[in-house]
Amino acid sequence: MKSHAEVVVIGGGVVGCSVLFHLARHGWTDVVLLERDELTSGSTWHAAGGMHTINGDPNVAKLQKYTISLYKEIEELSGQATGVHLTGGVLLAATEARLDWLRGMVSKGRYLGIDLEVISAKEAAELMPLIDPSQFVGAVRNKEDGHLDPSGVTHAYAKAARKLGAEVERFTKVEDIVRRPDGLWRVITNKGDIIAEHVVNAGGLWAREVGRMVGLELPVLAMEHMYLITEDMPEVADWNKKTGTEIIHAVDFDGELYLRQERGGMLMGTYEKANKVWSEFSTPWNFGHELLEPDIDRIAPSLEVGFRHFPAFQKTGIKQIINGPFTFAPDGNPLVGPVRGLPGFWVACGVMAGFSQGGGVGLALSNWMIEGDPGADIWAMDVARYGDWATMAYTNAKVRENYSRRFSIRFPNEELPAGRQLKTTPVYDTLAAKGAQWGVSYGLEVPLWYAPDGVKDEFSWRRSSDFDHVGKEVATVRNGVGLSEISNFAKYKVTGEGAAAWLDRMLACKLPKRGRMTLTPMLKDDGKLIGDFTLANIDDNEWFIAGSGIAEQYHMRWFEAHLPKDGSVHIEALGQKLTGLAIAGPKAREVLAKVSRTDVSNTAFPFMAVARMDIGMAPCLLGRVSYTGDLGYEIWVAPEYQRAAYQALIAAGEEFGIGLFGSRALNALRLEKNYGSWAREYRPIYGPLEAGLDRFVAYGKEADFIGKQAALAERREGGRLRLRSFIVDATDADVIGDEAIWHDGVVRGWVTSGGYAHNSKKSVALGYVPKEIADRPDGFEIEILGKRHAARVQAAPLFDANLERMRA
Ligand SMILES: Cc1cc2nc3c(=O)[nH]c(=O)nc-3n(C[C@H](O)[C@H](O)[C@H](O)COP(=O)(O)OP(=O)(O)OC[C@H]3O[C@@H](n4cnc5c(N)ncnc54)[C@H](O)[C@@H]3O)c2cc1C
């Protein structure tokens, strides 16, 4: 075994082998994979081998499509059969709501290049003969479903990697990992040490143990999972004989089942409601090629549905039940990427669909390691979407919930109950008493809207029970003054002598003067966005940044990786050490003037001013800016003062009819201003010009900010896409995000977010289209729930286009 390597990959499951292959294919051959046993000795060997392209997140779906397209290449390169059967499949809907959900999938598939088609239940039964069509209302056909041989695929990755120069060491257990003073990693194994620049944790079932070696508690947990294999079935033999083809895959969402042919019989798996965690706290090292005891009672309710939906199963015997463990992150998506605070330590774990996602994970990780960027938008899989708040108990609650809901519909207005009330702010109980309906963001409870007694969200794809109430909250803001809680923003404090120079390099904006704020994009080396923030200059050596709450860890990883080594700059993520309130609307200043002794007139405290001032007795930091696009103020306050500030504002606002508004009203307000937001409109695949943020980029500033040259090139060449706001002729359902945008009968773009702008009484969608068509006056249509609705570009904001209200 070698003593030094550029990269050590820990784990010879499908994911580790894919990472190794992708590193080698990308030209890094001084790479070695360490496997404590034989390859596939974790969850890989007993997988059912199913693969599919669809995923709730379109960017993950793209990577799944890539994974499936890869199998031919690794088979040819390695000479190892992968056993791929591209049978195609049907996704079945037993309810209208499910069919709506599937229609959304089809719409996404159009711009992702995934060939999906809505068909009737009868047509589904013609394709998949075991279906009882009377049990279903419709289906979607997916030509890219199939299955493979899990062991064959894993060995094909490994052999192909070896051919390219990578090494694989089996029966080599990593026992510890130590960071050396020179920054390299000492990987201690039962066969000696390897010194490596990079270490990848692809430990699968043992990812937690490998993480703990470097002091990391990863939010992953293994669940038991069962599938059964039937005796040979005459229906299968007949079909094979009649058509010369295998029976295609089926996913029965409402039965929570997946099915495929296995030799002369069928394989049926289920994500049962009464699920079971495996090895809650740590995974035994002596677990190897073993199966768990099947428990048919646990899956009996699902099987009952299966026997009804697929009647041929009633007449056949069960040959074998496989029960094996595999790991999940709290939201069911992988955990991939570099780990904040551990340079050179990478994770590729929590991969619950290794045969659909393993290739994409390997590609992204190898790009990231070698090029410094994953080369794709992998936010949904980024390990940085979790912070320290994702504790073991939180993970346990969410993973169990996610497993039991694997095939359940999640409506756009549906908030899930597990892992809740973990982070709350001091005004939580006060807002709850006012009827706050809560959502969750980065573990924090966030008010979505305020419901009168007895009213709550009715889950739906369409406008729902909150519609009129959110409309009233919007009117409160636009006609008077509203108050909302904004503690869910990420807040950063940057201090030190080098702070200004550092920010000038990190951020693309012109730095604001003392007492002023600005909006600013942050770019990567390739000139694409990696953040968008409000930057406030408090005192030249002290700066305040507000940004997307869900990206706190993501941005801290980036900030810290770029800090100067001389200690001249210090950055702190304030989390809930700083809470927030906002007031907005034409009466906002009058409310503020009543509770502050500072002059808040437009002359003394104009738009984009920032200052410390007391609200009542509470010391606060105030910025005159509002995401509502109205006259408004963001108020940052230490948690111990938040209630006092809240009460002072509510009392002062009473004479102006102050009312509470939640994030749904805020969405309706920002839509009529064409304001985008991080992780929706602004993502690391768009340039500032494409995203309409170029007006905040100081292209001519002296500082050589990160991404400057690429941003200049984008400006010169025009980029490829444009973010546009559309008014949609929608009637009872608005866009959610990820719908297809058609132009002249062809799909040309995708929706990033939208909803109903109550004040303007318009259904609004934001989305990207090619720049060539971005300013066409007509010809656009946006697909909602399978129907195309005419849409028009709305260039000027619907509300306050001349900024009179905001700057008044
Ligand atoms: C019953 C069942 C059915 C499934 N069906 C499907 C399916 O149809 N389709 C699909 O896509 N997925 C399926 N899966 C999930 C799939 O198995 C996983 O997504 C996949 O195996 C994850 O691979 P991995 O490489 O991340 O982890 P693992 O397979 O667990 O591999 C991790 C490897 O790391 C090694 N390792 C760990 N720690 C160390 C150490 N310290 N030193 C050296 N080596 C170490 C282990 O020995 C192991 O070989 C199924 C899972 C189960 C249980």
PDB file of N, CA, C and O in Angstrom, residues 206-266:
ATOM      1  N   TRP A 206     -21.225   3.380   7.653  1.00  0.00           N
ATOM      2  CA  TRP A 206     -20.303   3.810   8.715  1.00  0.00           C
ATOM      3  C   TRP A 206     -19.892   5.281   8.541  1.00  0.00           C
ATOM      4  O   TRP A 206     -18.912   5.717   9.132  1.00  0.00           O
ATOM      5  N   ALA A 207     -20.632   6.020   7.761  1.00  0.00           N
ATOM      6  CA  ALA A 207     -20.246   7.425   7.521  1.00  0.00           C
ATOM      7  C   ALA A 207     -20.181   8.198   8.836  1.00  0.00           C
ATOM      8  O   ALA A 207     -19.332   9.069   9.012  1.00  0.00           O
ATOM      9  N   ARG A 208     -21.083   7.874   9.772  1.00  0.00           N
ATOM     10  CA  ARG A 208     -21.042   8.572  11.063  1.00  0.00           C
ATOM     11  C   ARG A 208     -19.737   8.283  11.796  1.00  0.00           C
ATOM     12  O   ARG A 208     -19.103   9.179  12.352  1.00  0.00           O
ATOM     13  N   GLU A 209     -19.329   6.993  11.768  1.00  0.00           N
ATOM     14  CA  GLU A 209     -18.108   6.623  12.492  1.00  0.00           C
ATOM     15  C   GLU A 209     -16.896   7.309  11.866  1.00  0.00           C
ATOM     16  O   GLU A 209     -16.019   7.813  12.567  1.00  0.00           O
ATOM     17  N   VAL A 210     -16.869   7.340  10.535  1.00  0.00           N
ATOM     18  CA  VAL A 210     -15.734   7.981   9.856  1.00  0.00           C
ATOM     19  C   VAL A 210     -15.763   9.483  10.151  1.00  0.00           C
ATOM     20  O   VAL A 210     -14.728  10.094  10.410  1.00  0.00           O
ATOM     21  N   GLY A 211     -16.917  10.083  10.165  1.00  0.00           N
ATOM     22  CA  GLY A 211     -17.043  11.512  10.510  1.00  0.00           C
ATOM     23  C   GLY A 211     -16.539  11.784  11.911  1.00  0.00           C
ATOM     24  O   GLY A 211     -15.815  12.755  12.157  1.00  0.00           O
ATOM     25  N   ARG A 212     -16.903  10.893  12.840  1.00  0.00           N
ATOM     26  CA  ARG A 212     -16.496  11.106  14.241  1.00  0.00           C
ATOM     27  C   ARG A 212     -14.975  11.084  14.403  1.00  0.00           C
ATOM     28  O   ARG A 212     -14.446  11.669  15.332  1.00  0.00           O
ATOM     29  N   MET A 213     -14.272  10.403  13.471  1.00  0.00           N
ATOM     30  CA  MET A 213     -12.801  10.373  13.550  1.00  0.00           C
ATOM     31  C   MET A 213     -12.223  11.778  13.435  1.00  0.00           C
ATOM     32  O   MET A 213     -11.114  12.038  13.868  1.00  0.00           O
ATOM     33  N   VAL A 214     -12.978  12.696  12.788  1.00  0.00           N
ATOM     34  CA  VAL A 214     -12.476  14.077  12.652  1.00  0.00           C
ATOM     35  C   VAL A 214     -13.371  15.055  13.429  1.00  0.00           C
ATOM     36  O   VAL A 214     -13.369  16.248  13.173  1.00  0.00           O
ATOM     37  N   GLY A 215     -14.145  14.513  14.357  1.00  0.00           N
ATOM     38  CA  GLY A 215     -14.950  15.379  15.220  1.00  0.00           C
ATOM     39  C   GLY A 215     -16.242  15.879  14.594  1.00  0.00           C
ATOM     40  O   GLY A 215     -16.790  16.901  14.996  1.00  0.00           O
ATOM     41  N   LEU A 216     -16.731  15.136  13.627  1.00  0.00           N
ATOM     42  CA  LEU A 216     -17.909  15.570  12.886  1.00  0.00           C
ATOM     43  C   LEU A 216     -19.076  14.635  13.187  1.00  0.00           C
ATOM     44  O   LEU A 216     -18.921  13.422  13.095  1.00  0.00           O
ATOM     45  N   GLU A 217     -20.227  15.202  13.556  1.00  0.00           N
ATOM     46  CA  GLU A 217     -21.415  14.353  13.771  1.00  0.00           C
ATOM     47  C   GLU A 217     -22.334  14.569  12.580  1.00  0.00           C
ATOM     48  O   GLU A 217     -23.077  15.551  12.514  1.00  0.00           O
ATOM     49  N   LEU A 218     -22.277  13.672  11.632  1.00  0.00           N
ATOM     50  CA  LEU A 218     -23.042  13.861  10.391  1.00  0.00           C
ATOM     51  C   LEU A 218     -24.514  13.502  10.592  1.00  0.00           C
ATOM     52  O   LEU A 218     -24.823  12.503  11.254  1.00  0.00           O
ATOM     53  N   PRO A 219     -25.414  14.283   9.999  1.00  0.00           N
ATOM     54  CA  PRO A 219     -26.834  13.963  10.151  1.00  0.00           C
ATOM     55  C   PRO A 219     -27.261  12.842   9.200  1.00  0.00           C
ATOM     56  O   PRO A 219     -27.918  13.084   8.195  1.00  0.00           O
ATOM     57  N   VAL A 220     -26.844  11.631   9.503  1.00  0.00           N
ATOM     58  CA  VAL A 220     -27.276  10.467   8.719  1.00  0.00           C
ATOM     59  C   VAL A 220     -27.733   9.366   9.666  1.00  0.00           C
ATOM     60  O   VAL A 220     -27.244   9.269  10.793  1.00  0.00           O
ATOM     61  N   LEU A 221     -28.636   8.569   9.176  1.00  0.00           N
ATOM     62  CA  LEU A 221     -29.161   7.476   9.987  1.00  0.00           C
ATOM     63  C   LEU A 221     -29.587   6.353   9.047  1.00  0.00           C
ATOM     64  O   LEU A 221     -30.138   6.619   7.975  1.00  0.00           O
ATOM     65  N   ALA A 222     -29.333   5.112   9.489  1.00  0.00           N
ATOM     66  CA  ALA A 222     -29.735   3.971   8.651  1.00  0.00           C
ATOM     67  C   ALA A 222     -31.124   3.486   9.059  1.00  0.00           C
ATOM     68  O   ALA A 222     -31.490   3.518  10.227  1.00  0.00           O
ATOM     69  N   MET A 223     -31.865   3.062   8.052  1.00  0.00           N
ATOM     70  CA  MET A 223     -33.193   2.495   8.272  1.00  0.00           C
ATOM     71  C   MET A 223     -33.198   1.080   7.703  1.00  0.00           C
ATOM     72  O   MET A 223     -32.524   0.787   6.711  1.00  0.00           O
ATOM     73  N   GLU A 224     -33.999   0.235   8.312  1.00  0.00           N
ATOM     74  CA  GLU A 224     -34.202  -1.090   7.718  1.00  0.00           C
ATOM     75  C   GLU A 224     -35.119  -0.934   6.507  1.00  0.00           C
ATOM     76  O   GLU A 224     -36.020  -0.102   6.524  1.00  0.00           O
ATOM     77  N   HIS A 225     -34.853  -1.730   5.485  1.00  0.00           N
ATOM     78  CA  HIS A 225     -35.696  -1.644   4.286  1.00  0.00           C
ATOM     79  C   HIS A 225     -35.908  -3.049   3.729  1.00  0.00           C
ATOM     80  O   HIS A 225     -34.965  -3.829   3.612  1.00  0.00           O
ATOM     81  N   MET A 226     -37.145  -3.331   3.362  1.00  0.00           N
ATOM     82  CA  MET A 226     -37.472  -4.681   2.888  1.00  0.00           C
ATOM     83  C   MET A 226     -38.021  -4.693   1.459  1.00  0.00           C
ATOM     84  O   MET A 226     -38.780  -3.799   1.093  1.00  0.00           O
ATOM     85  N   TYR A 227     -37.626  -5.702   0.734  1.00  0.00           N
ATOM     86  CA  TYR A 227     -38.336  -6.013  -0.508  1.00  0.00           C
ATOM     87  C   TYR A 227     -38.498  -7.530  -0.604  1.00  0.00           C
ATOM     88  O   TYR A 227     -37.731  -8.278  -0.002  1.00  0.00           O
ATOM     89  N   LEU A 228     -39.510  -7.951  -1.335  1.00  0.00           N
ATOM     90  CA  LEU A 228     -39.721  -9.394  -1.460  1.00  0.00           C
ATOM     91  C   LEU A 228     -39.568  -9.818  -2.923  1.00  0.00           C
ATOM     92  O   LEU A 228     -39.739  -9.004  -3.838  1.00  0.00           O
ATOM     93  N   ILE A 229     -39.243 -11.090  -3.081  1.00  0.00           N
ATOM     94  CA  ILE A 229     -39.148 -11.667  -4.431  1.00  0.00           C
ATOM     95  C   ILE A 229     -40.126 -12.834  -4.477  1.00  0.00           C
ATOM     96  O   ILE A 229     -40.143 -13.667  -3.555  1.00  0.00           O
ATOM     97  N   THR A 230     -40.959 -12.858  -5.503  1.00  0.00           N
ATOM     98  CA  THR A 230     -41.980 -13.907  -5.578  1.00  0.00           C
ATOM     99  C   THR A 230     -41.441 -15.155  -6.281  1.00  0.00           C
ATOM    100  O   THR A 230     -40.396 -15.128  -6.934  1.00  0.00           O
ATOM    101  N   GLU A 231     -42.218 -16.203  -6.145  1.00  0.00           N
ATOM    102  CA  GLU A 231     -41.980 -17.391  -6.977  1.00  0.00           C
ATOM    103  C   GLU A 231     -42.220 -16.985  -8.437  1.00  0.00           C
ATOM    104  O   GLU A 231     -42.796 -15.915  -8.697  1.00  0.00           O
ATOM    105  N   ASP A 232     -41.845 -17.848  -9.346  1.00  0.00           N
ATOM    106  CA  ASP A 232     -42.126 -17.565 -10.766  1.00  0.00           C
ATOM    107  C   ASP A 232     -43.635 -17.385 -10.959  1.00  0.00           C
ATOM    108  O   ASP A 232     -44.432 -18.101 -10.327  1.00  0.00           O
ATOM    109  N   MET A 233     -44.011 -16.468 -11.809  1.00  0.00           N
ATOM    110  CA  MET A 233     -45.433 -16.193 -12.013  1.00  0.00           C
ATOM    111  C   MET A 233     -45.806 -16.462 -13.472  1.00  0.00           C
ATOM    112  O   MET A 233     -45.105 -15.984 -14.380  1.00  0.00           O
ATOM    113  N   PRO A 234     -46.924 -17.172 -13.719  1.00  0.00           N
ATOM    114  CA  PRO A 234     -47.313 -17.456 -15.110  1.00  0.00           C
ATOM    115  C   PRO A 234     -47.571 -16.170 -15.900  1.00  0.00           C
ATOM    116  O   PRO A 234     -47.265 -16.093 -17.092  1.00  0.00           O
ATOM    117  N   GLU A 235     -48.099 -15.149 -15.209  1.00  0.00           N
ATOM    118  CA  GLU A 235     -48.394 -13.868 -15.891  1.00  0.00           C
ATOM    119  C   GLU A 235     -47.106 -13.253 -16.445  1.00  0.00           C
ATOM    120  O   GLU A 235     -47.108 -12.642 -17.512  1.00  0.00           O
ATOM    121  N   VAL A 236     -46.025 -13.442 -15.702  1.00  0.00           N
ATOM    122  CA  VAL A 236     -44.738 -12.894 -16.139  1.00  0.00           C
ATOM    123  C   VAL A 236     -44.234 -13.669 -17.348  1.00  0.00           C
ATOM    124  O   VAL A 236     -43.826 -13.089 -18.364  1.00  0.00           O
ATOM    125  N   ALA A 237     -44.326 -14.998 -17.225  1.00  0.00           N
ATOM    126  CA  ALA A 237     -43.859 -15.842 -18.333  1.00  0.00           C
ATOM    127  C   ALA A 237     -44.654 -15.553 -19.609  1.00  0.00           C
ATOM    128  O   ALA A 237     -44.077 -15.418 -20.698  1.00  0.00           O
ATOM    129  N   ASP A 238     -45.983 -15.420 -19.439  1.00  0.00           N
ATOM    130  CA  ASP A 238     -46.836 -15.136 -20.606  1.00  0.00           C
ATOM    131  C   ASP A 238     -46.412 -13.840 -21.283  1.00  0.00           C
ATOM    132  O   ASP A 238     -46.313 -13.747 -22.504  1.00  0.00           O
ATOM    133  N   TRP A 239     -46.240 -12.824 -20.470  1.00  0.00           N
ATOM    134  CA  TRP A 239     -45.868 -11.502 -21.012  1.00  0.00           C
ATOM    135  C   TRP A 239     -44.516 -11.564 -21.727  1.00  0.00           C
ATOM    136  O   TRP A 239     -44.353 -11.051 -22.838  1.00  0.00           O
ATOM    137  N   ASN A 240     -43.556 -12.196 -21.078  1.00  0.00           N
ATOM    138  CA  ASN A 240     -42.220 -12.300 -21.673  1.00  0.00           C
ATOM    139  C   ASN A 240     -42.303 -13.002 -23.033  1.00  0.00           C
ATOM    140  O   ASN A 240     -41.660 -12.609 -23.992  1.00  0.00           O
ATOM    141  N   LYS A 241     -43.128 -14.043 -23.048  1.00  0.00           N
ATOM    142  CA  LYS A 241     -43.253 -14.841 -24.275  1.00  0.00           C
ATOM    143  C   LYS A 241     -43.967 -14.032 -25.366  1.00  0.00           C
ATOM    144  O   LYS A 241     -43.531 -13.963 -26.512  1.00  0.00           O
ATOM    145  N   LYS A 242     -45.057 -13.390 -24.944  1.00  0.00           N
ATOM    146  CA  LYS A 242     -45.896 -12.677 -25.918  1.00  0.00           C
ATOM    147  C   LYS A 242     -45.162 -11.478 -26.526  1.00  0.00           C
ATOM    148  O   LYS A 242     -45.252 -11.231 -27.729  1.00  0.00           O
ATOM    149  N   THR A 243     -44.445 -10.752 -25.690  1.00  0.00           N
ATOM    150  CA  THR A 243     -43.861  -9.484 -26.167  1.00  0.00           C
ATOM    151  C   THR A 243     -42.366  -9.574 -26.437  1.00  0.00           C
ATOM    152  O   THR A 243     -41.790  -8.690 -27.061  1.00  0.00           O
ATOM    153  N   GLY A 244     -41.735 -10.600 -25.899  1.00  0.00           N
ATOM    154  CA  GLY A 244     -40.274 -10.679 -26.021  1.00  0.00           C
ATOM    155  C   GLY A 244     -39.570  -9.647 -25.151  1.00  0.00           C
ATOM    156  O   GLY A 244     -38.383  -9.386 -25.308  1.00  0.00           O
ATOM    157  N   THR A 245     -40.316  -9.027 -24.240  1.00  0.00           N
ATOM    158  CA  THR A 245     -39.709  -8.014 -23.349  1.00  0.00           C
ATOM    159  C   THR A 245     -40.015  -8.342 -21.893  1.00  0.00           C
ATOM    160  O   THR A 245     -40.958  -9.077 -21.588  1.00  0.00           O
ATOM    161  N   GLU A 246     -39.195  -7.722 -21.028  1.00  0.00           N
ATOM    162  CA  GLU A 246     -39.419  -7.843 -19.599  1.00  0.00           C
ATOM    163  C   GLU A 246     -40.635  -7.013 -19.186  1.00  0.00           C
ATOM    164  O   GLU A 246     -40.983  -6.048 -19.885  1.00  0.00           O
ATOM    165  N   ILE A 247     -41.180  -7.329 -18.048  1.00  0.00           N
ATOM    166  CA  ILE A 247     -42.222  -6.456 -17.486  1.00  0.00           C
ATOM    167  C   ILE A 247     -41.546  -5.172 -17.004  1.00  0.00           C
ATOM    168  O   ILE A 247     -40.463  -5.220 -16.399  1.00  0.00           O
ATOM    169  N   ILE A 248     -42.164  -4.060 -17.305  1.00  0.00           N
ATOM    170  CA  ILE A 248     -41.509  -2.786 -16.965  1.00  0.00           C
ATOM    171  C   ILE A 248     -41.689  -2.468 -15.471  1.00  0.00           C
ATOM    172  O   ILE A 248     -42.495  -3.080 -14.790  1.00  0.00           O
ATOM    173  N   HIS A 249     -40.914  -1.494 -15.022  1.00  0.00           N
ATOM    174  CA  HIS A 249     -40.989  -1.062 -13.616  1.00  0.00           C
ATOM    175  C   HIS A 249     -42.323  -0.393 -13.324  1.00  0.00           C
ATOM    176  O   HIS A 249     -42.924   0.201 -14.218  1.00  0.00           O
ATOM    177  N   ALA A 250     -42.713  -0.441 -12.077  1.00  0.00           N
ATOM    178  CA  ALA A 250     -43.879   0.357 -11.668  1.00  0.00           C
ATOM    179  C   ALA A 250     -43.598   0.951 -10.300  1.00  0.00           C
ATOM    180  O   ALA A 250     -43.008   0.293  -9.436  1.00  0.00           O
ATOM    181  N   VAL A 251     -43.977   2.208 -10.136  1.00  0.00           N
ATOM    182  CA  VAL A 251     -43.988   2.805  -8.802  1.00  0.00           C
ATOM    183  C   VAL A 251     -45.434   3.145  -8.508  1.00  0.00           C
ATOM    184  O   VAL A 251     -46.086   3.864  -9.257  1.00  0.00           O
ATOM    185  N   ASP A 252     -45.924   2.560  -7.425  1.00  0.00           N
ATOM    186  CA  ASP A 252     -47.305   2.790  -6.996  1.00  0.00           C
ATOM    187  C   ASP A 252     -47.219   3.704  -5.765  1.00  0.00           C
ATOM    188  O   ASP A 252     -47.050   3.232  -4.643  1.00  0.00           O
ATOM    189  N   PHE A 253     -47.286   5.006  -6.010  1.00  0.00           N
ATOM    190  CA  PHE A 253     -47.054   5.964  -4.930  1.00  0.00           C
ATOM    191  C   PHE A 253     -48.071   5.789  -3.802  1.00  0.00           C
ATOM    192  O   PHE A 253     -47.722   5.837  -2.631  1.00  0.00           O
ATOM    193  N   ASP A 254     -49.315   5.594  -4.188  1.00  0.00           N
ATOM    194  CA  ASP A 254     -50.340   5.551  -3.150  1.00  0.00           C
ATOM    195  C   ASP A 254     -50.278   4.243  -2.357  1.00  0.00           C
ATOM    196  O   ASP A 254     -50.642   4.202  -1.191  1.00  0.00           O
ATOM    197  N   GLY A 255     -49.785   3.195  -3.000  1.00  0.00           N
ATOM    198  CA  GLY A 255     -49.545   1.950  -2.273  1.00  0.00           C
ATOM    199  C   GLY A 255     -48.181   1.971  -1.598  1.00  0.00           C
ATOM    200  O   GLY A 255     -47.842   1.050  -0.866  1.00  0.00           O
ATOM    201  N   GLU A 256     -47.353   2.977  -1.885  1.00  0.00           N
ATOM    202  CA  GLU A 256     -45.995   3.122  -1.352  1.00  0.00           C
ATOM    203  C   GLU A 256     -45.139   1.903  -1.709  1.00  0.00           C
ATOM    204  O   GLU A 256     -44.436   1.336  -0.881  1.00  0.00           O
ATOM    205  N   LEU A 257     -45.234   1.520  -2.977  1.00  0.00           N
ATOM    206  CA  LEU A 257     -44.585   0.299  -3.447  1.00  0.00           C
ATOM    207  C   LEU A 257     -43.786   0.564  -4.716  1.00  0.00           C
ATOM    208  O   LEU A 257     -44.142   1.452  -5.496  1.00  0.00           O
ATOM    209  N   TYR A 258     -42.738  -0.223  -4.894  1.00  0.00           N
ATOM    210  CA  TYR A 258     -42.082  -0.249  -6.204  1.00  0.00           C
ATOM    211  C   TYR A 258     -41.965  -1.710  -6.653  1.00  0.00           C
ATOM    212  O   TYR A 258     -41.819  -2.608  -5.814  1.00  0.00           O
ATOM    213  N   LEU A 259     -42.041  -1.912  -7.951  1.00  0.00           N
ATOM    214  CA  LEU A 259     -42.062  -3.279  -8.483  1.00  0.00           C
ATOM    215  C   LEU A 259     -41.192  -3.386  -9.734  1.00  0.00           C
ATOM    216  O   LEU A 259     -41.115  -2.422 -10.511  1.00  0.00           O
ATOM    217  N   ARG A 260     -40.630  -4.551  -9.907  1.00  0.00           N
ATOM    218  CA  ARG A 260     -39.968  -4.858 -11.176  1.00  0.00           C
ATOM    219  C   ARG A 260     -39.876  -6.365 -11.331  1.00  0.00           C
ATOM    220  O   ARG A 260     -40.061  -7.112 -10.358  1.00  0.00           O
ATOM    221  N   GLN A 261     -39.570  -6.805 -12.544  1.00  0.00           N
ATOM    222  CA  GLN A 261     -39.402  -8.243 -12.762  1.00  0.00           C
ATOM    223  C   GLN A 261     -38.066  -8.689 -12.182  1.00  0.00           C
ATOM    224  O   GLN A 261     -37.049  -7.986 -12.291  1.00  0.00           O
ATOM    225  N   GLU A 262     -38.069  -9.859 -11.553  1.00  0.00           N
ATOM    226  CA  GLU A 262     -36.816 -10.457 -11.069  1.00  0.00           C
ATOM    227  C   GLU A 262     -36.843 -11.916 -11.528  1.00  0.00           C
ATOM    228  O   GLU A 262     -37.615 -12.721 -11.017  1.00  0.00           O
ATOM    229  N   ARG A 263     -36.026 -12.222 -12.482  1.00  0.00           N
ATOM    230  CA  ARG A 263     -36.056 -13.541 -13.155  1.00  0.00           C
ATOM    231  C   ARG A 263     -37.481 -13.870 -13.593  1.00  0.00           C
ATOM    232  O   ARG A 263     -38.121 -13.039 -14.198  1.00  0.00           O
ATOM    233  N   GLY A 264     -38.033 -15.039 -13.189  1.00  0.00           N
ATOM    234  CA  GLY A 264     -39.386 -15.398 -13.635  1.00  0.00           C
ATOM    235  C   GLY A 264     -40.477 -14.857 -12.732  1.00  0.00           C
ATOM    236  O   GLY A 264     -41.661 -15.105 -12.955  1.00  0.00           O
ATOM    237  N   GLY A 265     -40.092 -14.151 -11.689  1.00  0.00           N
ATOM    238  CA  GLY A 265     -41.084 -13.600 -10.761  1.00  0.00           C
ATOM    239  C   GLY A 265     -40.994 -12.091 -10.702  1.00  0.00           C
ATOM    240  O   GLY A 265     -40.508 -11.449 -11.639  1.00  0.00           O
ATOM    241  N   MET A 266     -41.489 -11.550  -9.600  1.00  0.00           N
ATOM    242  CA  MET A 266     -41.473 -10.092  -9.443  1.00  0.00           C
ATOM    243  C   MET A 266     -40.792  -9.723  -8.125  1.00  0.00           C
ATOM    244  O   MET A 266     -40.781 -10.502  -7.175  1.00  0.00           O
TER     245      MET A 266
END
